[in-house]
mmCIF file with all atom_site columns, C-alpha atoms in Angstrom:
data_model
loop_
_atom_site.group_PDB
_atom_site.id
_atom_site.type_symbol
_atom_site.label_atom_id
_atom_site.label_alt_id
_atom_site.label_comp_id
_atom_site.label_asym_id
_atom_site.label_entity_id
_atom_site.label_seq_id
_atom_site.pdbx_PDB_ins_code
_atom_site.Cartn_x
_atom_site.Cartn_y
_atom_site.Cartn_z
_atom_site.occupancy
_atom_site.B_iso_or_equiv
_atom_site.pdbx_formal_charge
_atom_site.auth_seq_id
_atom_site.auth_comp_id
_atom_site.auth_asym_id
_atom_site.auth_atom_id
_atom_site.pdbx_PDB_model_num
ATOM 1   C CA . MET A 1 1   ? -43.032 46.562 72.683 1.00 62.00 ? 1   MET A CA 1
ATOM 2   C CA . GLU A 1 2   ? -43.445 43.003 73.973 1.00 72.00 ? 2   GLU A CA 1
ATOM 3   C CA . LYS A 1 3   ? -40.345 40.820 73.636 1.00 75.00 ? 3   LYS A CA 1
ATOM 4   C CA . VAL A 1 4   ? -39.445 37.391 74.956 1.00 79.00 ? 4   VAL A CA 1
ATOM 5   C CA . ILE A 1 5   ? -36.029 37.267 76.632 1.00 80.00 ? 5   ILE A CA 1
ATOM 6   C CA . ASN A 1 6   ? -34.621 34.148 74.939 1.00 88.00 ? 6   ASN A CA 1
ATOM 7   C CA . CYS A 1 7   ? -36.264 34.611 71.544 1.00 92.00 ? 7   CYS A CA 1
ATOM 8   C CA . PRO A 1 8   ? -33.697 34.997 68.728 1.00 91.00 ? 8   PRO A CA 1
ATOM 9   C CA . PHE A 1 9   ? -36.164 36.994 66.623 1.00 93.00 ? 9   PHE A CA 1
ATOM 10  C CA . CYS A 1 10  ? -37.078 39.389 69.444 1.00 92.00 ? 10  CYS A CA 1
ATOM 11  C CA . HIS A 1 11  ? -33.348 39.996 70.002 1.00 91.00 ? 11  HIS A CA 1
ATOM 12  C CA . PRO A 1 12  ? -31.491 39.484 66.695 1.00 91.00 ? 12  PRO A CA 1
ATOM 13  C CA . GLU A 1 13  ? -28.656 41.603 68.092 1.00 90.00 ? 13  GLU A CA 1
ATOM 14  C CA . ASN A 1 14  ? -27.760 38.704 70.430 1.00 89.00 ? 14  ASN A CA 1
ATOM 15  C CA . ASP A 1 15  ? -26.475 36.710 67.440 1.00 89.00 ? 15  ASP A CA 1
ATOM 16  C CA . SER A 1 16  ? -23.522 38.600 65.999 1.00 89.00 ? 16  SER A CA 1
ATOM 17  C CA . GLN A 1 17  ? -23.937 36.767 62.676 1.00 89.00 ? 17  GLN A CA 1
ATOM 18  C CA . GLN A 1 18  ? -27.628 37.606 62.261 1.00 90.00 ? 18  GLN A CA 1
ATOM 19  C CA . HIS A 1 19  ? -27.974 40.455 59.772 1.00 94.00 ? 19  HIS A CA 1
ATOM 20  C CA . ILE A 1 20  ? -30.880 42.877 59.729 1.00 96.00 ? 20  ILE A CA 1
ATOM 21  C CA . ILE A 1 21  ? -31.061 43.681 56.019 1.00 96.00 ? 21  ILE A CA 1
ATOM 22  C CA . PHE A 1 22  ? -34.220 45.818 56.125 1.00 96.00 ? 22  PHE A CA 1
ATOM 23  C CA . GLU A 1 23  ? -36.675 46.936 58.751 1.00 97.00 ? 23  GLU A CA 1
ATOM 24  C CA . ASN A 1 24  ? -39.705 49.125 59.089 1.00 98.00 ? 24  ASN A CA 1
ATOM 25  C CA . LYS A 1 25  ? -41.834 50.165 62.052 1.00 98.00 ? 25  LYS A CA 1
ATOM 26  C CA . TYR A 1 26  ? -43.286 46.678 62.623 1.00 98.00 ? 26  TYR A CA 1
ATOM 27  C CA . CYS A 1 27  ? -41.018 44.073 61.008 1.00 98.00 ? 27  CYS A CA 1
ATOM 28  C CA . ARG A 1 28  ? -37.454 43.088 60.118 1.00 97.00 ? 28  ARG A CA 1
ATOM 29  C CA . TYR A 1 29  ? -35.933 41.103 57.274 1.00 98.00 ? 29  TYR A CA 1
ATOM 30  C CA . LEU A 1 30  ? -33.132 38.887 58.604 1.00 97.00 ? 30  LEU A CA 1
ATOM 31  C CA . GLN A 1 31  ? -30.436 36.842 56.897 1.00 95.00 ? 31  GLN A CA 1
ATOM 32  C CA . HIS A 1 32  ? -28.018 34.456 58.602 1.00 92.00 ? 32  HIS A CA 1
ATOM 33  C CA . PRO A 1 33  ? -24.773 33.321 56.901 1.00 87.00 ? 33  PRO A CA 1
ATOM 34  C CA . ASP A 1 34  ? -25.265 29.713 58.085 1.00 84.00 ? 34  ASP A CA 1
ATOM 35  C CA . HIS A 1 35  ? -28.263 29.435 55.751 1.00 81.00 ? 35  HIS A CA 1
ATOM 36  C CA . GLN A 1 36  ? -26.627 30.971 52.682 1.00 82.00 ? 36  GLN A CA 1
ATOM 37  C CA . THR A 1 37  ? -24.457 28.040 51.558 1.00 84.00 ? 37  THR A CA 1
ATOM 38  C CA . ILE A 1 38  ? -27.425 25.971 50.335 1.00 84.00 ? 38  ILE A CA 1
ATOM 39  C CA . LEU A 1 39  ? -30.314 28.458 50.462 1.00 86.00 ? 39  LEU A CA 1
ATOM 40  C CA . GLU A 1 40  ? -28.509 31.377 48.816 1.00 92.00 ? 40  GLU A CA 1
ATOM 41  C CA . GLY A 1 41  ? -30.347 34.655 49.281 1.00 94.00 ? 41  GLY A CA 1
ATOM 42  C CA . SER A 1 42  ? -32.841 33.211 51.759 1.00 95.00 ? 42  SER A CA 1
ATOM 43  C CA . GLY A 1 43  ? -34.128 35.091 54.755 1.00 96.00 ? 43  GLY A CA 1
ATOM 44  C CA . LEU A 1 44  ? -37.009 35.685 57.133 1.00 97.00 ? 44  LEU A CA 1
ATOM 45  C CA . ILE A 1 45  ? -39.438 38.502 57.770 1.00 98.00 ? 45  ILE A CA 1
ATOM 46  C CA . VAL A 1 46  ? -40.300 38.636 61.477 1.00 98.00 ? 46  VAL A CA 1
ATOM 47  C CA . PRO A 1 47  ? -42.517 40.988 63.466 1.00 97.00 ? 47  PRO A CA 1
ATOM 48  C CA . LYS A 1 48  ? -40.634 43.082 66.019 1.00 96.00 ? 48  LYS A CA 1
ATOM 49  C CA . VAL A 1 49  ? -43.251 42.294 68.666 1.00 96.00 ? 49  VAL A CA 1
ATOM 50  C CA . HIS A 1 50  ? -43.299 38.668 69.756 1.00 96.00 ? 50  HIS A CA 1
ATOM 51  C CA . ARG A 1 51  ? -46.136 36.914 67.933 1.00 96.00 ? 51  ARG A CA 1
ATOM 52  C CA . GLN A 1 52  ? -46.154 33.146 68.241 1.00 95.00 ? 52  GLN A CA 1
ATOM 53  C CA . THR A 1 53  ? -47.745 32.451 64.841 1.00 96.00 ? 53  THR A CA 1
ATOM 54  C CA . VAL A 1 54  ? -48.823 34.228 61.688 1.00 97.00 ? 54  VAL A CA 1
ATOM 55  C CA . PHE A 1 55  ? -52.410 33.999 62.964 1.00 97.00 ? 55  PHE A CA 1
ATOM 56  C CA . ASP A 1 56  ? -51.457 36.403 65.770 1.00 97.00 ? 56  ASP A CA 1
ATOM 57  C CA . LEU A 1 57  ? -50.236 39.240 63.512 1.00 98.00 ? 57  LEU A CA 1
ATOM 58  C CA . THR A 1 58  ? -52.000 42.591 63.597 1.00 98.00 ? 58  THR A CA 1
ATOM 59  C CA . PRO A 1 59  ? -53.267 44.222 60.389 1.00 98.00 ? 59  PRO A CA 1
ATOM 60  C CA . GLU A 1 60  ? -50.345 46.671 60.651 1.00 98.00 ? 60  GLU A CA 1
ATOM 61  C CA . GLU A 1 61  ? -47.845 43.801 60.860 1.00 98.00 ? 61  GLU A CA 1
ATOM 62  C CA . TRP A 1 62  ? -49.442 42.154 57.815 1.00 98.00 ? 62  TRP A CA 1
ATOM 63  C CA . GLY A 1 63  ? -49.052 45.394 55.874 1.00 98.00 ? 63  GLY A CA 1
ATOM 64  C CA . ALA A 1 64  ? -45.472 45.818 57.058 1.00 98.00 ? 64  ALA A CA 1
ATOM 65  C CA . THR A 1 65  ? -44.697 42.232 56.022 1.00 98.00 ? 65  THR A CA 1
ATOM 66  C CA . TYR A 1 66  ? -46.043 42.959 52.541 1.00 98.00 ? 66  TYR A CA 1
ATOM 67  C CA . GLU A 1 67  ? -43.941 46.135 52.268 1.00 98.00 ? 67  GLU A CA 1
ATOM 68  C CA . LEU A 1 68  ? -40.771 44.297 53.285 1.00 98.00 ? 68  LEU A CA 1
ATOM 69  C CA . MET A 1 69  ? -41.560 41.404 50.939 1.00 98.00 ? 69  MET A CA 1
ATOM 70  C CA . GLN A 1 70  ? -41.578 43.850 48.017 1.00 98.00 ? 70  GLN A CA 1
ATOM 71  C CA . GLN A 1 71  ? -38.242 45.336 49.152 1.00 98.00 ? 71  GLN A CA 1
ATOM 72  C CA . VAL A 1 72  ? -36.744 41.878 49.590 1.00 98.00 ? 72  VAL A CA 1
ATOM 73  C CA . LYS A 1 73  ? -37.808 40.797 46.103 1.00 98.00 ? 73  LYS A CA 1
ATOM 74  C CA . THR A 1 74  ? -36.056 43.782 44.548 1.00 98.00 ? 74  THR A CA 1
ATOM 75  C CA . TYR A 1 75  ? -32.978 43.136 46.713 1.00 98.00 ? 75  TYR A CA 1
ATOM 76  C CA . ALA A 1 76  ? -32.883 39.416 45.875 1.00 97.00 ? 76  ALA A CA 1
ATOM 77  C CA . ASP A 1 77  ? -33.502 40.006 42.158 1.00 98.00 ? 77  ASP A CA 1
ATOM 78  C CA . ASP A 1 78  ? -30.624 42.501 42.057 1.00 98.00 ? 78  ASP A CA 1
ATOM 79  C CA . ASN A 1 79  ? -28.181 40.481 44.186 1.00 96.00 ? 79  ASN A CA 1
ATOM 80  C CA . TYR A 1 80  ? -28.973 36.823 43.417 1.00 96.00 ? 80  TYR A CA 1
ATOM 81  C CA . ALA A 1 81  ? -31.010 36.804 40.166 1.00 97.00 ? 81  ALA A CA 1
ATOM 82  C CA . PRO A 1 82  ? -33.219 33.848 41.141 1.00 97.00 ? 82  PRO A CA 1
ATOM 83  C CA . ASP A 1 83  ? -35.451 32.042 38.662 1.00 97.00 ? 83  ASP A CA 1
ATOM 84  C CA . GLY A 1 84  ? -38.351 31.901 41.137 1.00 96.00 ? 84  GLY A CA 1
ATOM 85  C CA . TYR A 1 85  ? -39.303 31.987 44.814 1.00 96.00 ? 85  TYR A CA 1
ATOM 86  C CA . SER A 1 86  ? -40.810 29.739 47.464 1.00 93.00 ? 86  SER A CA 1
ATOM 87  C CA . LEU A 1 87  ? -42.538 31.655 50.252 1.00 95.00 ? 87  LEU A CA 1
ATOM 88  C CA . GLY A 1 88  ? -44.107 30.374 53.420 1.00 94.00 ? 88  GLY A CA 1
ATOM 89  C CA . TRP A 1 89  ? -45.037 30.274 57.077 1.00 96.00 ? 89  TRP A CA 1
ATOM 90  C CA . ASN A 1 90  ? -44.777 27.234 59.360 1.00 93.00 ? 90  ASN A CA 1
ATOM 91  C CA . VAL A 1 91  ? -47.198 27.060 62.287 1.00 94.00 ? 91  VAL A CA 1
ATOM 92  C CA . GLY A 1 92  ? -46.817 24.489 65.060 1.00 91.00 ? 92  GLY A CA 1
ATOM 93  C CA . GLU A 1 93  ? -44.531 21.521 65.575 1.00 89.00 ? 93  GLU A CA 1
ATOM 94  C CA . ALA A 1 94  ? -46.205 19.377 62.885 1.00 88.00 ? 94  ALA A CA 1
ATOM 95  C CA . SER A 1 95  ? -45.150 21.950 60.290 1.00 88.00 ? 95  SER A CA 1
ATOM 96  C CA . ASN A 1 96  ? -41.630 22.265 61.768 1.00 87.00 ? 96  ASN A CA 1
ATOM 97  C CA . GLN A 1 97  ? -42.008 25.700 63.337 1.00 90.00 ? 97  GLN A CA 1
ATOM 98  C CA . SER A 1 98  ? -38.815 25.388 65.377 1.00 90.00 ? 98  SER A CA 1
ATOM 99  C CA . ILE A 1 99  ? -38.888 28.916 66.848 1.00 92.00 ? 99  ILE A CA 1
ATOM 100 C CA . PRO A 1 100 ? -42.206 30.012 68.395 1.00 94.00 ? 100 PRO A CA 1
ATOM 101 C CA . HIS A 1 101 ? -42.055 33.507 66.878 1.00 96.00 ? 101 HIS A CA 1
ATOM 102 C CA . ALA A 1 102 ? -43.883 34.064 63.580 1.00 96.00 ? 102 ALA A CA 1
ATOM 103 C CA . HIS A 1 103 ? -41.442 34.124 60.667 1.00 96.00 ? 103 HIS A CA 1
ATOM 104 C CA . PHE A 1 104 ? -42.068 34.321 56.928 1.00 96.00 ? 104 PHE A CA 1
ATOM 105 C CA . HIS A 1 105 ? -39.570 32.364 54.824 1.00 95.00 ? 105 HIS A CA 1
ATOM 106 C CA . ILE A 1 106 ? -38.411 33.907 51.559 1.00 96.00 ? 106 ILE A CA 1
ATOM 107 C CA . LEU A 1 107 ? -36.446 31.365 49.520 1.00 94.00 ? 107 LEU A CA 1
ATOM 108 C CA . PRO A 1 108 ? -35.041 32.352 46.130 1.00 96.00 ? 108 PRO A CA 1
ATOM 109 C CA . ARG A 1 109 ? -35.113 29.338 43.779 1.00 95.00 ? 109 ARG A CA 1
ATOM 110 C CA . PHE A 1 110 ? -32.744 28.542 40.921 1.00 95.00 ? 110 PHE A CA 1
ATOM 111 C CA . GLU A 1 111 ? -33.133 26.397 37.798 1.00 95.00 ? 111 GLU A CA 1
ATOM 112 C CA . ASP A 1 112 ? -29.846 24.569 38.473 1.00 95.00 ? 112 ASP A CA 1
ATOM 113 C CA . GLU A 1 113 ? -30.756 23.357 41.982 1.00 91.00 ? 113 GLU A CA 1
ATOM 114 C CA . PRO A 1 114 ? -31.543 19.634 42.408 1.00 89.00 ? 114 PRO A CA 1
ATOM 115 C CA . PHE A 1 115 ? -35.143 20.299 43.523 1.00 85.00 ? 115 PHE A CA 1
ATOM 116 C CA . ALA A 1 116 ? -35.898 22.909 40.843 1.00 87.00 ? 116 ALA A CA 1
ATOM 117 C CA . GLY A 1 117 ? -39.470 22.649 39.667 1.00 85.00 ? 117 GLY A CA 1
ATOM 118 C CA . LYS A 1 118 ? -40.652 21.187 42.976 1.00 83.00 ? 118 LYS A CA 1
ATOM 119 C CA . GLY A 1 119 ? -42.558 23.555 45.179 1.00 79.00 ? 119 GLY A CA 1
ATOM 120 C CA . ILE A 1 120 ? -43.280 23.158 48.855 1.00 77.00 ? 120 ILE A CA 1
ATOM 121 C CA . ARG A 1 121 ? -46.292 20.922 48.186 1.00 75.00 ? 121 ARG A CA 1
ATOM 122 C CA . ALA A 1 122 ? -44.254 18.296 46.294 1.00 74.00 ? 122 ALA A CA 1
ATOM 123 C CA . TRP A 1 123 ? -43.231 16.641 49.563 1.00 69.00 ? 123 TRP A CA 1
ATOM 124 C CA . PHE A 1 124 ? -46.669 17.011 51.135 1.00 71.00 ? 124 PHE A CA 1
ATOM 125 C CA . LYS A 1 125 ? -48.362 15.286 48.192 1.00 72.00 ? 125 LYS A CA 1
ATOM 126 C CA . SER A 1 126 ? -45.940 12.346 48.079 1.00 76.00 ? 126 SER A CA 1
ATOM 127 C CA . GLU A 1 127 ? -47.192 8.877  49.004 1.00 78.00 ? 127 GLU A CA 1
ATOM 128 C CA . GLU A 1 128 ? -44.651 8.770  51.851 1.00 77.00 ? 128 GLU A CA 1
ATOM 129 C CA . ASN A 1 129 ? -46.575 11.584 53.529 1.00 76.00 ? 129 ASN A CA 1
ATOM 130 C CA . ARG A 1 130 ? -49.902 9.705  53.617 1.00 78.00 ? 130 ARG A CA 1
ATOM 131 C CA . ARG A 1 131 ? -51.347 9.589  57.140 1.00 78.00 ? 131 ARG A CA 1
ATOM 132 C CA . PRO A 1 132 ? -51.706 6.089  58.643 1.00 85.00 ? 132 PRO A CA 1
ATOM 133 C CA . GLY A 1 133 ? -55.035 4.459  57.837 1.00 80.00 ? 133 GLY A CA 1
ATOM 134 C CA . ARG A 1 134 ? -56.025 7.019  55.196 1.00 76.00 ? 134 ARG A CA 1
#
């Protein structure tokens, strides 16, 4: 199994606060307490093998991601009772992929949060995001 030495997703055990909530043969669902104060219930599904982006996943890893996503939804519904979800992948620096290991964000959303009703695209579609000269 290919792993990169300094990759936090290849070696989640190196961060004593990183929690592996679920895992299957190909992927893990991770939660970190630092992200729970604002993004309650949020976490990441990551392949166990180092894959730089979602475009590098194997068909088996895609299937394993789907299986974990279903488990995570049940877990989050039971433990956090969200009103909705935002889900997504970031690929490359322009999208703010800060760790070059594919990771699928699962963000429970709540009606009482300040940005309720605004999905991921709300910021992309804003006038402030218009490219220069376009």
